[in-house]
Amino acid sequence: MAGKFKNCITLCCTGKPSVVEDMATNGYTCDDAIEGLKKLLSEKSDLESVAAAKIKQLTAELEATDTNEFNPVERIQNGFARFKKEKYEKNPTLYGELAKSQSPKFLVFACSDSRVCPSHILDFQPGEAFVVRNIANMVPPYDTVKHSGVGAAVEYAVVHLKVEHIVVIGHSCCGGIKGLMSFPDEGPTSTHFIEQWVKICLPAKSKVKADCSDDVDFTDQCTNCEKEAVNVSLGNLLTYPFVRDAVVNNQLSLKGGHYDFVKGAFDLWNLDFAISPSLFQ
Amino acid sequence: MSNYLNNEATASTEIPRNENEVENANQTGLEKPAFDPIKRIEKGFQFFKINEFNKYPDYYRQLAEKQEPKFLMFACSDSRVSPTNILNLRPGEAFMNRNIANLVPAFNKLRYSDIGAIIEYAILALKVEVIVVIGHSRCGGIQRLLSLPDKKTSYDFIDDWVSVAKPAKEKVISKHPHASGEELQTLVEKESVMNSLVNLLSYPYVRTGLADKKLKLIGGYYDFVCGKFEILAVDSDIKPTIDI
């Protein structure tokens, strides 16, 4: 440092201000930094491993800034800009009405899986469908302690919005259903939440295991379970009194669906049942 | 017990979606053809199959083998705020939870296993990189929260569920004691997003992800009255409230 200072004075006096400016504004160059580090390490050699780790991290960070790094904020902003330009601004009547209120005809249960959004696969537009998405598109039975989230959504949709149709949509290669079919039915769980959650549709697993002969392979068993689990969920919907009432009064229909993204197919079925109103006093 | 209506789409002609049809279906009118949900679902799937699935076979074949979404998104069940629509997402981009008022409650194995399972799976199995919580304008769930306690009407589930956002309501009221109406609701809708982001920190896999710099948290707000999307917070803006 002393050497540089001497140079600086000399250069100042010879009327060359550029070096002084450099030190005042740009200050430290990369070489200066390395020199400083070398000096520190020669004085305190126990810092070597610390310095090595930090240099490694810095190198990685600098390398990352070169590549086309995923920028989530940009992705979100660009996505919204596109929606605003191509949809929102082009349909002012629709979006003006929607801003005041929504009156969707559907309540849809779909899996959280990134490949099965109902807005994509059934082309639902804003205003059409009230949507619940969770692992393996499950509807648990009525339980104000354990399942208030799903309960609140069903209650709001049926009682407040008065939707006309509830559709529960399963899908191919569902990780949740595969887990249900693979996890042991009893014994300690290895996950905090996942096993406990998918066991909602344990009756579907039992049915599939009972119905399938030994030569049905695991993948086909899972496909059957995906569909049976939808039926279990539809049955669970009837444990909600407001759903039962609306169904009995012909104000609400329950449907099951299955989206197969391997074949590119969509199955849809009604839940037909005979309910005598007198049973529900 | 159930009738199977097999709807394998085989239409070969392109069926354009009529935006006006959707508009008409949403508006009330005197003379309206009866709504056929089965036809609506059939048409919707056909539109997707023809304009997407069949058009990009390599993309969908790859997706069928594996999903690798970078996002986990929490959005409201409200029919107007699907992130797929408002953020122009592609299949495969975002693992999603949709619930009333886009709430993320704190870690609780007994009461909130649905939310816990989603977070656990998204981070540990799918290794998502970003969690986004998206609030929105005129949210019915937040509106209900603001009307509590309500001595006249009670719900089996709704009031208990929206109370997950009660800390947000209390924080806003103490900071803005004179706010009311839509202004108050907007403040609570946004504060609820912040509250949900803080609740995310109660999940160990979220904490580990943040510490390892493998995970980012983002809070967003969609205002469909003005047509705006605001980024409320990214990562380091999120601070847990201190309980005294």
Coordinates of C-alpha atoms in Angstrom, one line a residue:
Chain A
M1 CA 0.0 0.0 0.0
A2 CA 2.8 2.3 0.9
G3 CA 4.4 1.8 -2.5
K4 CA 1.2 2.8 -4.2
F5 CA 0.8 5.9 -2.1
K6 CA 4.2 7.0 -3.0
N7 CA 3.4 6.6 -6.6
C8 CA 0.2 8.5 -6.2
I9 CA 2.0 11.5 -4.7
T10 CA 4.6 11.5 -7.4
L11 CA 2.0 11.3 -10.1
C12 CA -0.1 14.0 -8.6
C13 CA 2.9 16.3 -8.5
T14 CA 3.7 15.5 -12.1
G15 CA 0.2 16.6 -12.9
K16 CA -1.4 13.3 -13.8
P17 CA -4.7 13.2 -11.8
S18 CA -6.1 10.1 -13.5
V19 CA -4.6 7.5 -11.1
V20 CA -5.8 9.5 -8.0
E21 CA -9.3 9.7 -9.5
D22 CA -9.2 6.0 -10.2
M23 CA -8.5 5.2 -6.5
A24 CA -11.1 7.6 -5.3
T25 CA -14.0 6.6 -7.6
N26 CA -13.4 3.1 -8.9
G27 CA -11.3 2.3 -5.9
Y28 CA -10.4 -1.4 -5.6
T29 CA -9.6 -3.4 -8.7
C30 CA -9.7 -7.2 -8.7
D31 CA -6.0 -7.3 -8.5
D32 CA -6.1 -5.1 -5.4
A33 CA -8.5 -7.4 -3.8
I34 CA -6.4 -10.5 -4.4
E35 CA -3.3 -8.7 -3.1
G36 CA -5.2 -7.7 0.0
L37 CA -6.4 -11.3 0.5
K38 CA -2.9 -12.7 0.0
K39 CA -1.5 -10.4 2.6
L40 CA -4.2 -11.4 5.1
L41 CA -3.6 -15.1 4.5
S42 CA 0.2 -14.7 5.0
E43 CA -0.5 -13.1 8.3
K44 CA -3.3 -15.4 9.4
S45 CA -2.9 -18.8 7.8
D46 CA -5.7 -20.4 9.8
L47 CA -8.1 -18.4 7.6
E48 CA -7.1 -20.3 4.5
S49 CA -9.9 -22.9 4.5
V50 CA -12.5 -20.2 5.2
A51 CA -11.1 -18.1 2.4
A52 CA -11.1 -21.1 0.0
A53 CA -14.8 -21.8 0.8
K54 CA -15.8 -18.2 0.2
I55 CA -13.9 -18.0 -3.0
K56 CA -15.5 -21.1 -4.3
Q57 CA -19.0 -19.7 -3.4
L58 CA -18.2 -16.4 -5.1
T59 CA -17.0 -18.2 -8.2
A60 CA -20.1 -20.2 -8.4
E61 CA -22.3 -17.1 -8.0
L62 CA -20.4 -15.3 -10.7
E63 CA -20.7 -18.2 -13.0
A64 CA -24.4 -18.4 -12.4
T65 CA -24.9 -14.8 -13.5
D66 CA -23.6 -15.6 -16.9
T67 CA -26.1 -18.4 -17.7
N68 CA -29.7 -17.9 -18.6
E69 CA -30.9 -18.2 -15.1
F70 CA -34.5 -18.7 -14.3
N71 CA -36.0 -15.4 -13.2
P72 CA -39.3 -16.2 -11.5
V73 CA -40.4 -12.6 -10.9
E74 CA -39.8 -11.9 -14.6
R75 CA -41.7 -15.0 -15.6
I76 CA -44.7 -13.9 -13.5
Q77 CA -44.7 -10.3 -14.8
N78 CA -44.3 -11.4 -18.4
G79 CA -47.1 -13.9 -18.0
F80 CA -49.5 -11.3 -16.5
A81 CA -48.6 -8.8 -19.2
R82 CA -49.6 -11.3 -21.9
F83 CA -52.9 -12.2 -20.1
K84 CA -53.6 -8.5 -19.8
K85 CA -53.0 -7.7 -23.4
E86 CA -54.6 -10.8 -25.0
K87 CA -57.5 -11.4 -22.7
Y88 CA -58.3 -8.8 -20.1
E89 CA -58.1 -5.7 -22.3
K90 CA -59.8 -7.5 -25.2
N91 CA -62.9 -8.5 -23.3
P92 CA -63.8 -5.5 -21.2
T93 CA -67.5 -6.5 -20.8
L94 CA -66.7 -9.9 -19.5
Y95 CA -64.0 -8.7 -17.1
G96 CA -66.1 -5.8 -16.0
E97 CA -68.9 -8.1 -15.0
L98 CA -66.6 -10.5 -13.3
A99 CA -65.0 -7.8 -11.3
K100 CA -68.5 -7.2 -9.7
S101 CA -69.2 -10.8 -8.9
Q102 CA -68.7 -14.4 -9.9
S103 CA -71.3 -17.0 -10.6
P104 CA -69.5 -20.2 -11.6
K105 CA -71.6 -23.2 -12.5
F106 CA -68.9 -25.7 -11.5
L107 CA -67.0 -26.6 -8.4
V108 CA -64.0 -28.6 -9.6
F109 CA -61.6 -30.8 -7.6
A110 CA -58.4 -31.4 -9.5
C111 CA -55.0 -32.6 -8.5
S112 CA -52.2 -30.1 -7.7
D113 CA -50.2 -31.8 -10.4
S114 CA -48.8 -29.2 -12.8
R115 CA -50.0 -31.1 -15.8
V116 CA -53.7 -31.2 -15.0
C117 CA -55.0 -27.7 -14.4
P118 CA -58.7 -27.5 -15.4
S119 CA -58.0 -24.1 -17.0
H120 CA -55.9 -26.0 -19.5
I121 CA -57.5 -29.4 -20.0
L122 CA -61.1 -28.3 -19.9
D123 CA -60.3 -24.8 -21.2
F124 CA -62.1 -23.1 -18.3
Q125 CA -62.2 -19.4 -18.6
P126 CA -62.3 -16.8 -15.8
G127 CA -65.7 -17.0 -14.1
E128 CA -66.6 -20.6 -15.0
A129 CA -65.2 -22.8 -12.3
F130 CA -64.6 -22.6 -8.6
V131 CA -61.5 -24.8 -8.2
V132 CA -60.0 -26.8 -5.3
R133 CA -56.6 -28.3 -6.0
N134 CA -54.8 -30.7 -3.7
I135 CA -52.8 -33.9 -3.8
A136 CA -54.7 -36.6 -5.7
N137 CA -57.8 -34.4 -6.0
M138 CA -59.3 -35.8 -2.8
V139 CA -62.5 -34.9 -1.0
P140 CA -62.2 -36.0 2.7
P141 CA -65.4 -36.8 4.6
Y142 CA -67.0 -34.1 6.7
D143 CA -64.6 -33.2 9.6
T144 CA -64.5 -29.7 11.1
V145 CA -61.2 -30.5 12.9
K146 CA -59.1 -32.4 10.4
H147 CA -60.4 -31.0 7.1
S148 CA -61.6 -27.4 7.4
G149 CA -59.9 -26.2 4.2
V150 CA -61.8 -28.6 1.9
G151 CA -65.0 -28.1 4.0
A152 CA -64.8 -24.4 3.6
A153 CA -64.4 -24.6 -0.1
V154 CA -67.4 -27.0 -0.6
E155 CA -69.5 -25.0 1.8
Y156 CA -68.7 -21.7 0.1
A157 CA -69.3 -23.1 -3.4
V158 CA -72.6 -24.9 -2.6
V159 CA -74.2 -22.6 0.0
H160 CA -72.9 -19.2 -1.0
L161 CA -72.2 -19.4 -4.8
K162 CA -74.8 -22.1 -5.4
V163 CA -72.8 -24.0 -8.0
E164 CA -74.8 -26.5 -10.0
H165 CA -72.2 -29.2 -10.6
I166 CA -69.4 -30.7 -8.6
V167 CA -66.8 -32.5 -10.8
V168 CA -64.0 -34.5 -9.2
I169 CA -61.2 -35.1 -11.7
G170 CA -58.5 -37.8 -11.3
H171 CA -55.6 -38.3 -13.7
S172 CA -53.0 -40.7 -15.0
C173 CA -49.7 -41.2 -13.3
C174 CA -50.9 -39.6 -10.1
G175 CA -48.1 -39.5 -7.6
G176 CA -50.5 -39.3 -4.7
I177 CA -52.4 -42.4 -5.8
K178 CA -49.2 -44.2 -6.5
G179 CA -48.1 -43.4 -3.0
L180 CA -51.4 -44.7 -1.6
M181 CA -50.9 -48.0 -3.5
S182 CA -47.3 -48.3 -2.3
F183 CA -47.4 -47.1 1.3
P184 CA -48.0 -49.8 3.9
D185 CA -51.5 -49.6 5.3
E186 CA -50.4 -49.7 8.9
G187 CA -47.4 -48.9 10.9
P188 CA -45.3 -45.8 11.4
T189 CA -45.4 -43.2 8.5
S190 CA -42.2 -42.0 6.9
T191 CA -43.7 -38.6 5.9
H192 CA -45.1 -35.8 8.0
F193 CA -48.3 -35.3 5.9
I194 CA -48.4 -37.2 2.6
E195 CA -49.2 -40.7 3.8
Q196 CA -51.8 -39.4 6.2
W197 CA -53.5 -37.3 3.5
V198 CA -53.7 -40.0 0.8
K199 CA -55.1 -42.5 3.2
I200 CA -58.4 -40.6 2.8
C201 CA -58.9 -42.9 -0.3
L202 CA -57.8 -46.1 1.4
P203 CA -61.2 -47.7 0.5
A204 CA -60.3 -47.2 -3.2
K205 CA -57.1 -49.1 -2.6
S206 CA -58.9 -52.0 -0.8
K207 CA -61.4 -52.2 -3.6
V208 CA -58.8 -52.3 -6.3
K209 CA -56.7 -54.9 -4.5
A210 CA -59.8 -57.0 -4.0
D211 CA -61.1 -56.7 -7.6
C212 CA -57.8 -57.1 -9.4
S213 CA -56.4 -60.6 -10.1
D214 CA -52.8 -61.2 -9.5
D215 CA -51.8 -60.7 -13.1
V216 CA -52.9 -57.0 -13.2
D217 CA -49.7 -55.1 -13.2
F218 CA -49.0 -52.3 -10.7
T219 CA -49.5 -49.5 -13.2
D220 CA -52.9 -50.8 -14.2
Q221 CA -53.8 -51.1 -10.5
C222 CA -52.9 -47.5 -10.0
T223 CA -55.1 -46.4 -13.0
N224 CA -58.0 -48.3 -11.5
C225 CA -57.3 -46.7 -8.1
E226 CA -57.2 -43.2 -9.7
K227 CA -60.8 -43.8 -10.9
E228 CA -62.0 -45.5 -7.7
A229 CA -60.6 -42.8 -5.6
V230 CA -62.7 -40.3 -7.5
N231 CA -65.8 -42.4 -6.6
V232 CA -64.7 -42.4 -2.9
S233 CA -64.4 -38.6 -3.0
L234 CA -67.9 -38.4 -4.6
G235 CA -69.2 -40.5 -1.8
N236 CA -67.5 -38.4 0.8
L237 CA -69.2 -35.3 -0.7
L238 CA -72.5 -36.7 0.4
T239 CA -71.3 -36.6 4.0
Y240 CA -71.7 -32.8 3.8
P241 CA -75.3 -32.0 4.7
F242 CA -75.5 -29.0 2.4
V243 CA -74.3 -31.1 -0.5
R244 CA -76.9 -33.8 0.3
D245 CA -79.6 -31.3 0.6
A246 CA -78.8 -29.7 -2.8
V247 CA -78.5 -33.1 -4.5
V248 CA -81.8 -34.3 -3.1
N249 CA -83.4 -31.1 -4.2
N250 CA -82.0 -31.6 -7.7
Q251 CA -80.0 -28.4 -7.5
L252 CA -76.6 -30.1 -7.6
S253 CA -75.1 -32.9 -9.6
L254 CA -72.0 -34.9 -8.8
K255 CA -69.7 -36.1 -11.6
G256 CA -66.4 -37.9 -11.7
G257 CA -63.8 -37.5 -14.4
H258 CA -60.4 -39.0 -15.3
Y259 CA -57.8 -37.3 -17.5
D260 CA -55.3 -39.6 -19.2
F261 CA -52.4 -37.5 -20.4
V262 CA -50.6 -40.6 -21.8
K263 CA -53.5 -41.4 -24.2
G264 CA -55.0 -38.0 -24.5
A265 CA -58.4 -39.0 -23.2
F266 CA -61.0 -37.7 -20.8
D267 CA -63.6 -40.0 -19.1
L268 CA -66.6 -38.4 -17.5
W269 CA -69.3 -40.2 -15.4
N270 CA -72.3 -39.3 -13.4
L271 CA -72.9 -40.5 -9.9
D272 CA -76.4 -42.0 -10.1
F273 CA -78.0 -42.9 -6.9
A274 CA -81.5 -43.0 -5.5
I275 CA -82.0 -41.0 -2.4
S276 CA -85.3 -41.0 -0.6
P277 CA -85.8 -37.5 0.8
S278 CA -87.5 -38.9 3.8
L279 CA -84.3 -40.5 4.9
F280 CA -82.7 -37.1 5.6
Q281 CA -84.9 -35.5 8.2
Chain B
M1 CA -73.9 -46.9 -9.0
S2 CA -72.1 -45.0 -11.8
N3 CA -72.6 -44.6 -15.5
Y4 CA -69.5 -44.3 -17.6
L5 CA -69.7 -41.7 -20.4
N6 CA -66.5 -42.2 -22.3
N7 CA -65.4 -39.0 -23.9
E8 CA -62.3 -39.8 -25.9
A9 CA -62.0 -36.8 -28.2
T10 CA -61.7 -37.8 -31.8
A11 CA -62.8 -34.6 -33.6
S12 CA -60.5 -33.7 -36.4
T13 CA -61.7 -30.2 -37.2
E14 CA -60.5 -27.3 -35.2
I15 CA -63.1 -25.9 -32.9
P16 CA -62.4 -22.3 -32.0
R17 CA -63.5 -21.3 -28.6
N18 CA -66.1 -18.5 -28.6
E19 CA -65.3 -16.0 -25.9
N20 CA -68.8 -14.6 -26.3
E21 CA -70.2 -18.0 -25.3
V22 CA -68.4 -17.8 -22.1
E23 CA -69.5 -14.2 -21.6
N24 CA -73.2 -15.2 -22.2
A25 CA -72.9 -18.1 -19.9
N26 CA -71.8 -15.7 -17.1
Q27 CA -74.4 -13.1 -17.7
T28 CA -78.0 -13.5 -16.6
G29 CA -80.5 -13.2 -19.4
L30 CA -84.2 -13.7 -20.0
E31 CA -83.8 -16.2 -22.8
K32 CA -80.9 -18.5 -22.3
P33 CA -80.4 -22.1 -23.6
A34 CA -80.3 -24.6 -20.7
F35 CA -76.7 -25.1 -19.6
D36 CA -75.4 -28.6 -20.4
P37 CA -72.4 -29.3 -18.2
I38 CA -71.5 -32.5 -20.1
K39 CA -71.3 -30.6 -23.4
R40 CA -69.3 -27.9 -21.8
I41 CA -66.8 -30.4 -20.5
E42 CA -66.6 -32.2 -23.8
K43 CA -66.1 -29.0 -25.8
G44 CA -63.5 -27.8 -23.3
F45 CA -61.5 -31.0 -23.6
Q46 CA -61.8 -31.1 -27.3
F47 CA -60.5 -27.5 -27.5
F48 CA -57.5 -28.5 -25.4
K49 CA -56.8 -31.7 -27.3
I50 CA -56.9 -30.1 -30.7
N51 CA -55.1 -26.8 -30.0
E52 CA -52.6 -28.0 -27.4
F53 CA -52.2 -31.8 -26.8
N54 CA -52.2 -32.8 -30.5
K55 CA -50.3 -29.7 -31.6
Y56 CA -47.3 -30.2 -29.4
P57 CA -46.9 -34.0 -29.1
D58 CA -43.2 -34.0 -28.0
Y59 CA -43.9 -31.5 -25.3
Y60 CA -46.8 -33.6 -23.9
R61 CA -45.1 -36.9 -24.3
Q62 CA -42.2 -35.6 -22.2
L63 CA -44.6 -34.2 -19.7
A64 CA -46.4 -37.5 -19.4
E65 CA -43.2 -39.1 -18.3
K66 CA -42.3 -36.6 -15.6
Q67 CA -43.3 -33.2 -14.2
E68 CA -40.6 -30.8 -13.1
P69 CA -42.5 -27.7 -12.2
K70 CA -40.3 -24.8 -10.9
F71 CA -43.2 -23.2 -9.0
L72 CA -45.5 -24.2 -6.2
M73 CA -48.4 -21.7 -6.3
F74 CA -51.1 -20.9 -3.7
A75 CA -54.1 -19.2 -5.2
C76 CA -57.7 -18.6 -4.3
S77 CA -60.4 -21.1 -5.4
D78 CA -62.2 -18.0 -6.9
S79 CA -63.2 -18.7 -10.5
R80 CA -61.7 -15.5 -11.7
V81 CA -58.1 -15.9 -10.5
S82 CA -56.7 -19.1 -11.9
P83 CA -52.9 -18.5 -12.2
T84 CA -53.0 -20.5 -15.4
N85 CA -55.2 -17.8 -16.9
I86 CA -53.8 -14.7 -15.3
L87 CA -50.1 -15.6 -15.6
N88 CA -50.4 -17.5 -18.9
L89 CA -48.9 -20.6 -17.4
R90 CA -48.1 -23.7 -19.5
P91 CA -48.8 -27.3 -18.4
G92 CA -45.9 -28.5 -16.3
E93 CA -44.9 -25.1 -14.9
A94 CA -46.7 -24.9 -11.6
F95 CA -47.7 -27.3 -8.9
M96 CA -50.8 -25.7 -7.4
N97 CA -53.0 -25.5 -4.3
R98 CA -56.2 -23.6 -4.6
N99 CA -58.3 -22.9 -1.4
I100 CA -60.5 -20.3 0.0
A101 CA -58.6 -17.0 0.3
N102 CA -55.3 -18.6 -0.8
L103 CA -54.3 -19.3 2.8
V104 CA -51.2 -21.1 4.0
P105 CA -51.7 -22.1 7.6
A106 CA -48.8 -22.9 9.9
F107 CA -47.5 -26.5 10.2
N108 CA -50.2 -28.6 11.9
K109 CA -50.4 -32.4 11.3
L110 CA -53.9 -32.7 12.8
R111 CA -55.7 -29.7 11.2
Y112 CA -54.0 -28.9 7.9
S113 CA -52.7 -32.1 6.4
D114 CA -53.9 -31.1 2.9
I115 CA -51.6 -28.0 2.9
G116 CA -48.8 -29.8 4.6
A117 CA -48.9 -32.7 2.1
I118 CA -48.7 -30.2 -0.8
I119 CA -45.7 -28.4 0.6
E120 CA -43.9 -31.6 1.6
Y121 CA -44.4 -33.2 -1.8
A122 CA -43.6 -30.0 -3.8
I123 CA -40.3 -29.4 -2.0
L124 CA -39.0 -32.9 -1.2
A125 CA -40.3 -34.9 -4.2
L126 CA -40.6 -32.3 -6.9
K127 CA -37.8 -29.9 -5.7
V128 CA -39.7 -26.8 -6.7
E129 CA -37.6 -23.6 -6.7
V130 CA -40.1 -20.9 -6.0
I131 CA -43.2 -20.8 -3.8
V132 CA -45.7 -18.1 -4.8
V133 CA -48.7 -17.0 -2.7
I134 CA -51.2 -15.0 -4.8
G135 CA -53.9 -12.8 -3.2
H136 CA -56.6 -11.0 -5.1
S137 CA -59.2 -8.2 -5.0
R138 CA -62.7 -8.6 -3.7
C139 CA -61.9 -11.9 -2.0
G140 CA -65.0 -13.4 -0.5
G141 CA -63.0 -15.3 2.1
I142 CA -61.3 -12.1 3.4
Q143 CA -64.6 -10.3 3.2
R144 CA -66.1 -12.9 5.5
L145 CA -63.1 -12.6 7.9
L146 CA -63.7 -8.9 8.2
S147 CA -67.4 -9.4 9.0
L148 CA -66.5 -11.7 12.0
P149 CA -67.7 -12.1 14.6
D150 CA -71.2 -12.6 13.1
K151 CA -73.9 -13.3 15.5
K152 CA -76.6 -13.9 12.9
T153 CA -75.0 -16.3 10.4
S154 CA -72.7 -19.2 11.2
Y155 CA -71.0 -21.6 8.9
D156 CA -69.7 -25.1 9.6
F157 CA -66.3 -24.5 8.1
I158 CA -65.8 -21.1 6.5
D159 CA -65.4 -18.9 9.6
D160 CA -62.9 -21.3 11.1
W161 CA -60.9 -21.6 7.9
V162 CA -60.7 -17.9 7.1
S163 CA -59.5 -17.2 10.7
V164 CA -56.1 -18.5 9.6
A165 CA -55.7 -14.9 8.3
K166 CA -56.8 -13.4 11.6
P167 CA -53.3 -12.1 12.5
A168 CA -53.3 -10.2 9.2
K169 CA -56.7 -8.6 10.0
E170 CA -55.5 -7.6 13.5
K171 CA -52.2 -6.2 12.2
V172 CA -54.0 -4.0 9.6
I173 CA -56.6 -2.7 12.0
S174 CA -54.0 -1.7 14.5
K175 CA -51.9 0.0 11.8
H176 CA -54.8 1.6 10.0
P177 CA -57.5 2.2 12.6
H178 CA -59.5 4.4 10.3
A179 CA -59.5 2.2 7.2
S180 CA -62.8 0.8 6.2
G181 CA -64.7 -0.7 3.3
E182 CA -62.8 -1.7 0.2
E183 CA -59.6 0.1 1.3
L184 CA -59.6 -2.0 4.5
Q185 CA -60.3 -5.2 2.6
T186 CA -57.5 -4.6 0.1
L187 CA -55.0 -4.0 3.0
V188 CA -56.1 -7.2 4.7
E189 CA -56.0 -9.2 1.4
K190 CA -52.4 -8.1 0.9
E191 CA -51.3 -8.5 4.6
S192 CA -52.8 -12.0 4.5
V193 CA -50.4 -12.9 1.7
M194 CA -47.5 -11.8 3.9
N195 CA -49.0 -13.8 6.8
S196 CA -49.1 -16.9 4.6
L197 CA -45.5 -16.4 3.6
V198 CA -44.5 -16.2 7.2
N199 CA -46.5 -19.3 8.0
L200 CA -44.5 -21.1 5.2
L201 CA -41.5 -20.6 7.5
S202 CA -43.0 -23.0 10.0
Y203 CA -42.4 -25.9 7.6
P204 CA -38.9 -27.4 8.1
Y205 CA -38.4 -28.2 4.4
V206 CA -39.1 -24.5 3.6
R207 CA -36.6 -23.3 6.1
T208 CA -34.0 -25.7 4.9
G209 CA -34.7 -24.7 1.3
L210 CA -34.3 -21.0 2.1
A211 CA -31.1 -21.6 4.1
D212 CA -29.6 -23.6 1.2
K213 CA -30.7 -20.9 -1.3
K214 CA -32.6 -23.6 -3.2
L215 CA -36.0 -22.0 -2.5
K216 CA -37.4 -18.5 -3.1
L217 CA -40.7 -17.1 -1.6
I218 CA -42.8 -14.6 -3.5
G219 CA -46.0 -12.8 -2.6
G220 CA -48.3 -11.5 -5.3
Y221 CA -51.6 -9.7 -5.6
Y222 CA -54.0 -9.7 -8.5
D223 CA -56.3 -6.7 -8.8
F224 CA -59.0 -7.7 -11.3
V225 CA -60.8 -4.3 -10.8
C226 CA -57.9 -2.3 -12.2
G227 CA -56.2 -5.1 -14.1
K228 CA -52.9 -5.1 -12.2
F229 CA -50.5 -7.7 -10.8
E230 CA -48.3 -6.5 -8.0
I231 CA -45.3 -8.3 -6.5
L232 CA -45.7 -7.7 -2.8
A233 CA -42.6 -9.4 -1.4
V234 CA -39.6 -11.5 -2.5
D235 CA -37.6 -13.6 0.0
S236 CA -35.9 -11.3 2.4
D237 CA -38.9 -9.0 2.7
I238 CA -40.6 -11.8 4.8
K239 CA -40.1 -11.3 8.5
P240 CA -42.0 -13.3 11.2
T241 CA -44.1 -11.1 13.5
I242 CA -42.8 -11.1 17.0
D243 CA -45.3 -12.2 19.6
I244 CA -44.9 -10.2 22.9

